[in-house]
CSV table of C-alpha atoms (C1' of nucleotides) in Angstrom, one decimal:
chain,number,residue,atom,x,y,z
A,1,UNK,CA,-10.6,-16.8,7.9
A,2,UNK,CA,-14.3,-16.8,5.5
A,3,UNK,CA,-14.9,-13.5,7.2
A,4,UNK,CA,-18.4,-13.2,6.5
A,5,UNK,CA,-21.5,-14.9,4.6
A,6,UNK,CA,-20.8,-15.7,1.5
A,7,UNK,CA,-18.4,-18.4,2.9
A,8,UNK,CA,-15.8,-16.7,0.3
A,9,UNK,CA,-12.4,-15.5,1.2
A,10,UNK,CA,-12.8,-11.8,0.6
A,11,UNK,CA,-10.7,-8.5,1.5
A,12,UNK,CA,-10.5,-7.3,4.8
A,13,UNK,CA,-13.5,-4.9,5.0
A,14,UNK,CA,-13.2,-4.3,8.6
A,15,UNK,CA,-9.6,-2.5,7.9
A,16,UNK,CA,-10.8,-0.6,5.1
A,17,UNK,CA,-14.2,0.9,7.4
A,18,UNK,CA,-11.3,1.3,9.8
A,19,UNK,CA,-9.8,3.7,7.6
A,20,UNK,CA,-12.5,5.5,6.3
A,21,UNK,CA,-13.8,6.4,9.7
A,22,UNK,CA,-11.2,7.9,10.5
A,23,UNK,CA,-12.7,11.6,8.6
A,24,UNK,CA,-12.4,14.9,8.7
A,25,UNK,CA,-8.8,16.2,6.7
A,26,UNK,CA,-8.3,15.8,3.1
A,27,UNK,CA,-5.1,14.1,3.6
A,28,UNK,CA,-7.5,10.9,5.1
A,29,UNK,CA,-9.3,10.8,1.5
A,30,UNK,CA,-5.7,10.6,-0.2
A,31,UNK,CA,-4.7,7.8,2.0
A,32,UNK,CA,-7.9,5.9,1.1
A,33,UNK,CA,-7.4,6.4,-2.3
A,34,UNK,CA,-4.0,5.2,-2.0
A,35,UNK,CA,-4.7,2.3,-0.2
A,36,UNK,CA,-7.3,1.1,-3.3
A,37,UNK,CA,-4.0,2.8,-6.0
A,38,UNK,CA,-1.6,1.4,-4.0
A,39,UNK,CA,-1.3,-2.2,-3.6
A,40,UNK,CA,-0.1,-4.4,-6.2
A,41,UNK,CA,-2.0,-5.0,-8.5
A,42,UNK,CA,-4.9,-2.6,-8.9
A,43,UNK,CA,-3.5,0.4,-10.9
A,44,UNK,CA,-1.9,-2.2,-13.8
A,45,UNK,CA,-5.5,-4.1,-13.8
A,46,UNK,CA,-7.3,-0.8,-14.1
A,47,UNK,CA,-4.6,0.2,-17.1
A,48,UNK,CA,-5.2,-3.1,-18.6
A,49,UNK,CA,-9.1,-2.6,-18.3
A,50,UNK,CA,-8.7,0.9,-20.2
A,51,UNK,CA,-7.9,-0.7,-23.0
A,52,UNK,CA,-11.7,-2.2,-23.2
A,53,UNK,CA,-13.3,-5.3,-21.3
A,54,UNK,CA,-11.3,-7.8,-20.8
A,55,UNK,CA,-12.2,-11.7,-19.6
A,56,UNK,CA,-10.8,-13.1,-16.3
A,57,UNK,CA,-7.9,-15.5,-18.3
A,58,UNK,CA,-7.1,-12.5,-20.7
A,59,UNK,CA,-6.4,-10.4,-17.7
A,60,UNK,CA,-4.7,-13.3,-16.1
A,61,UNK,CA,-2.4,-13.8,-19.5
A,62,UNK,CA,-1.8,-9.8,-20.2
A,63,UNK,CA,-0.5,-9.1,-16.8
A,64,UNK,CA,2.5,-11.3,-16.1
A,65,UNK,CA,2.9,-12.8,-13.0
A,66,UNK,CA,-0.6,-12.1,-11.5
A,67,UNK,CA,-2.1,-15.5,-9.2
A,68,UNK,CA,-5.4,-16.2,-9.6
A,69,UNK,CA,-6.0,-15.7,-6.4
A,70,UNK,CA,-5.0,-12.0,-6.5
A,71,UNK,CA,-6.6,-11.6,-9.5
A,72,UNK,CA,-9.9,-12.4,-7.9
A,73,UNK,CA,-9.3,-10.5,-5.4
A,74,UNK,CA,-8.2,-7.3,-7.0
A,75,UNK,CA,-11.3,-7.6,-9.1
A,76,UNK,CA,-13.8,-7.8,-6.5
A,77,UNK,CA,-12.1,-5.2,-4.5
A,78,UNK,CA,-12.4,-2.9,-7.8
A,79,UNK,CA,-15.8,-4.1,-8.4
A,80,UNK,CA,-16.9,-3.2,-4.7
A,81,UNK,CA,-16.1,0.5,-5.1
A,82,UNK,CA,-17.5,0.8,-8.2
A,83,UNK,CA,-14.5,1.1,-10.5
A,84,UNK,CA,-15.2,-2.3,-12.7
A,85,UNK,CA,-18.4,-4.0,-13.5
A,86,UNK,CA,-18.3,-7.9,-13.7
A,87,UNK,CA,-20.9,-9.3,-16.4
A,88,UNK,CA,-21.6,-12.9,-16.4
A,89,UNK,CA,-22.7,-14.6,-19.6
A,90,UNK,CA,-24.2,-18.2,-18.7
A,91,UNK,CA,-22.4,-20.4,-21.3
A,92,UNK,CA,-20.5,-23.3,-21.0
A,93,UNK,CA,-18.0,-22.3,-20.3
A,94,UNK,CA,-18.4,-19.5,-18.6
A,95,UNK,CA,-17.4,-16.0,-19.7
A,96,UNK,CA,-17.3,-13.3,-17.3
A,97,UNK,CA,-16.2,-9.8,-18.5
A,98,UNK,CA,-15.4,-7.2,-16.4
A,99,UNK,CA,-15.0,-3.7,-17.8
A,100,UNK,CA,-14.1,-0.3,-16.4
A,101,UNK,CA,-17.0,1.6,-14.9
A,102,UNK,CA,-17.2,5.5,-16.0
A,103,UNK,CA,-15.9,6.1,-12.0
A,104,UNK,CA,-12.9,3.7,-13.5
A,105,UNK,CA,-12.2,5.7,-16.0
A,106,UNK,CA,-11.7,8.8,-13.5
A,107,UNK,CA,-9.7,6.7,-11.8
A,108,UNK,CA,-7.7,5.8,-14.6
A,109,UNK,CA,-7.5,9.5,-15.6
A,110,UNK,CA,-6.0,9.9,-12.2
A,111,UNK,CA,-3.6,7.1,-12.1
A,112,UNK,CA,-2.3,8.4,-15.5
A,113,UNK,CA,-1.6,11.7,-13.9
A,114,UNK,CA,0.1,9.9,-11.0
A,115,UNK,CA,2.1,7.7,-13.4
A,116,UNK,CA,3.3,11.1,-15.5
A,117,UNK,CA,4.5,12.5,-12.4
A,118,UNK,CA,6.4,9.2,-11.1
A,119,UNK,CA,7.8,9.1,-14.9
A,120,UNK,CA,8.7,12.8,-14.7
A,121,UNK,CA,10.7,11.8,-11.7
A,122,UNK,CA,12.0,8.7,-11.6
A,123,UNK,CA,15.8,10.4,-12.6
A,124,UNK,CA,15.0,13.0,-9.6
A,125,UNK,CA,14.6,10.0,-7.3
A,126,UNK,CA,17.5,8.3,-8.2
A,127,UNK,CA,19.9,11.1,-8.1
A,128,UNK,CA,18.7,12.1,-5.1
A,129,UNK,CA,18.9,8.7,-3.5
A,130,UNK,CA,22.4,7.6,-4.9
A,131,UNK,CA,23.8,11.2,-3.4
A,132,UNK,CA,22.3,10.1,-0.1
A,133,UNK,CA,23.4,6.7,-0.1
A,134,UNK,CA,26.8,7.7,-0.6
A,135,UNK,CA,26.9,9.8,2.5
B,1,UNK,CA,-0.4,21.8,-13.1
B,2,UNK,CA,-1.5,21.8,-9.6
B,3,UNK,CA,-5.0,21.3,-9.1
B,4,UNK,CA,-7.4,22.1,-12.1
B,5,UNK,CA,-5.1,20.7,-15.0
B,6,UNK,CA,-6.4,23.6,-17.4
B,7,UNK,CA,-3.6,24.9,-17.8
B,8,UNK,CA,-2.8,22.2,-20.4
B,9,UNK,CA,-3.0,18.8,-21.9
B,10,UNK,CA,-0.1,17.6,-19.7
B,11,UNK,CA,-0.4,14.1,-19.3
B,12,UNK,CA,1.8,12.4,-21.6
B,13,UNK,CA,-0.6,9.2,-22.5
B,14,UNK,CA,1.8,8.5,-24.9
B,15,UNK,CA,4.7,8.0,-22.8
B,16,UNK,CA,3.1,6.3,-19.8
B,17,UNK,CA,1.4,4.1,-22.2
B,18,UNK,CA,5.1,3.2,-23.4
B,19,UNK,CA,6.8,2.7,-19.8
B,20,UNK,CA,4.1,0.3,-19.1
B,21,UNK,CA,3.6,-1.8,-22.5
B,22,UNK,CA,7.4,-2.8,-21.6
B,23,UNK,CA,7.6,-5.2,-19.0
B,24,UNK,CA,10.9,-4.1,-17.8
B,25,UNK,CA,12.4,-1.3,-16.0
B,26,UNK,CA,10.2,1.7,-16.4
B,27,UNK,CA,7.3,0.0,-15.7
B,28,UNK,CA,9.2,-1.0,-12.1
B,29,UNK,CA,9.6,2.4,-11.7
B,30,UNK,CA,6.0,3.9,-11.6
B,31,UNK,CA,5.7,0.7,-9.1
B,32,UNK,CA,8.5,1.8,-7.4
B,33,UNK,CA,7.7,5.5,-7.1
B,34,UNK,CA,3.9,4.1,-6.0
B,35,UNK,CA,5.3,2.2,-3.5
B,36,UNK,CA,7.1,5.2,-1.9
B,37,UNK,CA,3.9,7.2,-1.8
B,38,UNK,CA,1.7,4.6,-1.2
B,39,UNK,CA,3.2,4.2,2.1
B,40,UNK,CA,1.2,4.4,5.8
B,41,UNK,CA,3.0,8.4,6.5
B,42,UNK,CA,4.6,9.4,3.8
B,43,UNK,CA,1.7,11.5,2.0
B,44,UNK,CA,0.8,12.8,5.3
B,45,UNK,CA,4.0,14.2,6.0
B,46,UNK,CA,4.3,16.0,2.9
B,47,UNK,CA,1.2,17.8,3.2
B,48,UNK,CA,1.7,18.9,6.7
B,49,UNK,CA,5.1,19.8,5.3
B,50,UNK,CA,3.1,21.8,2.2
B,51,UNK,CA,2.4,24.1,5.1
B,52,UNK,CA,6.2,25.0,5.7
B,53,UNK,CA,9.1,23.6,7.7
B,54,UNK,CA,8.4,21.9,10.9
B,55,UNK,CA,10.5,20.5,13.9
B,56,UNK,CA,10.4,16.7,14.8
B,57,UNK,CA,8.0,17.3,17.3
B,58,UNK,CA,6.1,19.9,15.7
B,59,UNK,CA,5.1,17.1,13.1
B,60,UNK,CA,5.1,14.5,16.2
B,61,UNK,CA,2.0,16.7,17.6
B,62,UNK,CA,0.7,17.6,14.2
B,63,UNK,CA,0.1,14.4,12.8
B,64,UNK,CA,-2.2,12.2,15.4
B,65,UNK,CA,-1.0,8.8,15.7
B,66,UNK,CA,2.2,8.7,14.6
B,67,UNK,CA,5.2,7.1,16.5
B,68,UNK,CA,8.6,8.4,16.7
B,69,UNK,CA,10.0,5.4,15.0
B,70,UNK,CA,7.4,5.8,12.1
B,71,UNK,CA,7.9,9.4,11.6
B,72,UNK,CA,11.6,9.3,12.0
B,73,UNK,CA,12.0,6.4,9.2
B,74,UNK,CA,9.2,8.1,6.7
B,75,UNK,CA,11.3,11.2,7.4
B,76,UNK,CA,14.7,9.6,6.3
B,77,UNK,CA,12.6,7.7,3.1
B,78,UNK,CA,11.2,11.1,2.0
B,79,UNK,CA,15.1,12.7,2.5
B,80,UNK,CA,16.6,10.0,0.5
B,81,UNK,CA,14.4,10.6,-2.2
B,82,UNK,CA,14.9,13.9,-2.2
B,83,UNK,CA,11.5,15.1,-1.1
B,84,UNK,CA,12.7,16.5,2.2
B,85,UNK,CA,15.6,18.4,3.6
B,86,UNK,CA,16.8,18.1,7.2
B,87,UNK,CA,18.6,21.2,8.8
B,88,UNK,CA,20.1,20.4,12.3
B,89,UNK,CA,20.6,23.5,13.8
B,90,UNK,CA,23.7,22.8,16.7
B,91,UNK,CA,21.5,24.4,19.6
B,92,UNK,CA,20.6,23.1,23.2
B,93,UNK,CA,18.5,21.1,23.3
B,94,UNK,CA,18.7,20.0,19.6
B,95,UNK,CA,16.7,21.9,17.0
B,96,UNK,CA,15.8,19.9,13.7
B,97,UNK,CA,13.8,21.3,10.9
B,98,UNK,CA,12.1,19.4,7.9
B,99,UNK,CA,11.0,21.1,5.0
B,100,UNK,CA,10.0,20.4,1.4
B,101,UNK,CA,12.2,20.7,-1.3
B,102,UNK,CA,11.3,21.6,-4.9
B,103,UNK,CA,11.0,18.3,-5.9
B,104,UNK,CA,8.6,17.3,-2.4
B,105,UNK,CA,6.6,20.3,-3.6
B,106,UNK,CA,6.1,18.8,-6.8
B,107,UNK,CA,4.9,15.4,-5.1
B,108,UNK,CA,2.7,17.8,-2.7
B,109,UNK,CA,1.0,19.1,-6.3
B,110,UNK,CA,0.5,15.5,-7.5
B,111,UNK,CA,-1.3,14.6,-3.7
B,112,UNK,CA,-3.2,17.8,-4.5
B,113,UNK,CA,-4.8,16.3,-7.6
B,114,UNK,CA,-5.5,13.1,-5.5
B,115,UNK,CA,-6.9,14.8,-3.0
B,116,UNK,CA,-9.7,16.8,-5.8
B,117,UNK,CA,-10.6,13.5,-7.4
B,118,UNK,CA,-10.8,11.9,-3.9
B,119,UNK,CA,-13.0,14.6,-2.4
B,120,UNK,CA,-14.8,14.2,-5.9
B,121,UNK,CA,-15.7,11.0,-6.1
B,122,UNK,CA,-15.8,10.1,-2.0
B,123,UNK,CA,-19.3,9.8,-2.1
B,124,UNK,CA,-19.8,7.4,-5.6
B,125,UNK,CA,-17.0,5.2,-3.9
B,126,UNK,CA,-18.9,5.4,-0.9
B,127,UNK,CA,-22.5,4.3,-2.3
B,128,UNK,CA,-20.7,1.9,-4.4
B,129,UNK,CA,-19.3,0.2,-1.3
B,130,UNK,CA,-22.7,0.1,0.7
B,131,UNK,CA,-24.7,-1.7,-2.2
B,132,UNK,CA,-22.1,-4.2,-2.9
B,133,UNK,CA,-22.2,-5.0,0.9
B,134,UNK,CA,-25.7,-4.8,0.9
B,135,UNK,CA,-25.2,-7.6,-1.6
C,1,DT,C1',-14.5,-42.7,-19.6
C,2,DT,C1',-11.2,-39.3,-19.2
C,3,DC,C1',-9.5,-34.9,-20.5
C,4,DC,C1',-10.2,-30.1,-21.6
C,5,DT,C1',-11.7,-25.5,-20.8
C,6,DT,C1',-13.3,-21.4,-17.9
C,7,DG,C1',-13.5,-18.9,-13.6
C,8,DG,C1',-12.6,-19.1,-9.9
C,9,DT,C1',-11.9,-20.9,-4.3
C,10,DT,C1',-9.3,-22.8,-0.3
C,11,DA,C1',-5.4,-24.1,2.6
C,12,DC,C1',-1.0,-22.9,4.0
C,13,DG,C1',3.3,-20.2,4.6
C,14,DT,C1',6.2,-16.0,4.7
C,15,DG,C1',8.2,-11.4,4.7
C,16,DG,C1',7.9,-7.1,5.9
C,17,DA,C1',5.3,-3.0,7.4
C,18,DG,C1',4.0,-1.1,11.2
C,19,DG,C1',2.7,-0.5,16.5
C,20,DG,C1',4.3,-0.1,21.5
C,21,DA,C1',7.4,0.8,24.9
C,22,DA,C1',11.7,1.4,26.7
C,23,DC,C1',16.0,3.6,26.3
C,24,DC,C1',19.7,7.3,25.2
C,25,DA,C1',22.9,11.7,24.9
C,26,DT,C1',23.2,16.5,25.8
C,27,DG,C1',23.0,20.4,28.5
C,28,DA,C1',20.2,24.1,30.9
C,29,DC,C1',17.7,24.9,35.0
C,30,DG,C1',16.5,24.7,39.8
D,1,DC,C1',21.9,16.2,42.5
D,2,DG,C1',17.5,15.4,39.8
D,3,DT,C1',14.4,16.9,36.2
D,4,DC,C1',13.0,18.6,31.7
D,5,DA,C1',13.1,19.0,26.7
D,6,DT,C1',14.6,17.6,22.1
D,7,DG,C1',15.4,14.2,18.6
D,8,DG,C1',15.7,10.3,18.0
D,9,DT,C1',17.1,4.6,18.3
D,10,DT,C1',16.4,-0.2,19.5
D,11,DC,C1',13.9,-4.4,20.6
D,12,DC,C1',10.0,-7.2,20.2
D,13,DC,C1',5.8,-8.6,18.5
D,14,DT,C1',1.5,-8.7,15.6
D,15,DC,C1',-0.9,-8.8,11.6
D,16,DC,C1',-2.0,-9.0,6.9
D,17,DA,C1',-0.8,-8.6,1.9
D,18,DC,C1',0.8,-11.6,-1.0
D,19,DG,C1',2.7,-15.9,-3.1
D,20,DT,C1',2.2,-21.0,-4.0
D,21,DA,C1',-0.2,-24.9,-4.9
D,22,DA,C1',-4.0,-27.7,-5.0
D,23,DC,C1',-8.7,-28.2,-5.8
D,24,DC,C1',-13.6,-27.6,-7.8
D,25,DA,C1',-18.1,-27.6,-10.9
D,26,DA,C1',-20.1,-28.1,-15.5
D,27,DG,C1',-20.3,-29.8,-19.7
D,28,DG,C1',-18.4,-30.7,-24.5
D,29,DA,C1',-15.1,-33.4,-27.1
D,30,DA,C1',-12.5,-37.6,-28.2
DNA sequence: TTCCTTGGTTACGTGGAGGGAACCATGACG
DNA sequence: CGTCATGGTTCCCTCCACGTAACCAAGGAA
């Protein structure tokens, strides 16, 4: 696909403006946000990044079963709306840290809050859905 | 805690910090629950819901861009979870209400606090975006 | 010379979420 | 009889998020 310039795969930005235009209600905000929140990998990479900067192979060795591929791109996707910074040291070899941004760390406050209320929960859910099921 | 979170320190850290530092079942669960939210409708539906019971068509009209087939499985997701109850009322032509139930009200709270650090931080996310493309 | 490391990129394949449109049962109304 | 409204269901298709695997550049070590 190499969208565009860089000659790098990269996210889809078209979908994303495609969503944002879309303007107006308050509801359209929480859907953005929960498109960023909401895919795989980016709330557990900015929970890992709470804990302090971390290089690209630490990230890649503390969350299990993360490709580098997707960690790449969960990273740059991050970095784009200002939730990490990525800091390249030139050494051989390199080291690249990325580290939360203080927007991050808002965001991390707000996952957290999402996270309580999906731990409060979770029994709710169940319960609710075994009943259902066994209708 | 709906919006402002003053009324107290509420978010467990502690806890959440627990579910996620095992890689087993509780940490599938916030995934789990974030998946369920994190869907295309679901969100939507419970804040036009937040504004009281509605009729299948009622939220067909309310909510622009939604197709029958979309809004009738997000509907039966959010029932099996509990979020939503459906009351068929045996008139002619068929009546159908959907409305929240304590626990969707609780999930319409969480959305709430979304929806204040969304509105909050639209703009940094926004900036952010343009001078990475700019990039 | 060959291997090791870091920090990625690229090609390829797949499942499932979601869109579009047609279809359906019921009964009142005209 | 046909038409309208409600509250959906079913089929088909597309697209893209994600997974897998291979590859790459640079330089130090052995």
């Amino acid at each position: 696909m190499t969208t565009s310039g860089a000659g790098a795969e990269s996210i889809d930005h078209a979908r994303i403006a495609a969503a944002l235009a879309v303007r107006g209600e308050p509801a359209c905000r929480v859907r953005d946000v929960l498109d960023r929140v909401g895919d795989k990998w980016s709330v557990t990479l900015v929970h890992e990044l709470g804990g302090g900067a971390r290089r690209f192979s630490e990230l890649r060795r503390g969350v299990p079963g993360i490709s580098p591929r997707m960690l790449s791109a969960t990273l740059r996707g991050l970095e784009r709306d200002g939730f990490v910074l990525r800091t390249v040291h030139p050494t051989v070899p390199p080291q690249v840290e990325y580290a939360l941004t203080p927007l991050g760390h808002t965001l991390l406050d707000t996952a957290w809050s999402l996270m309580n209320w999906a731990l409060e929960h979770a029994d709710d859910i169940d319960d609710a859905r075994r009943e259902y099921d066994a209708k």
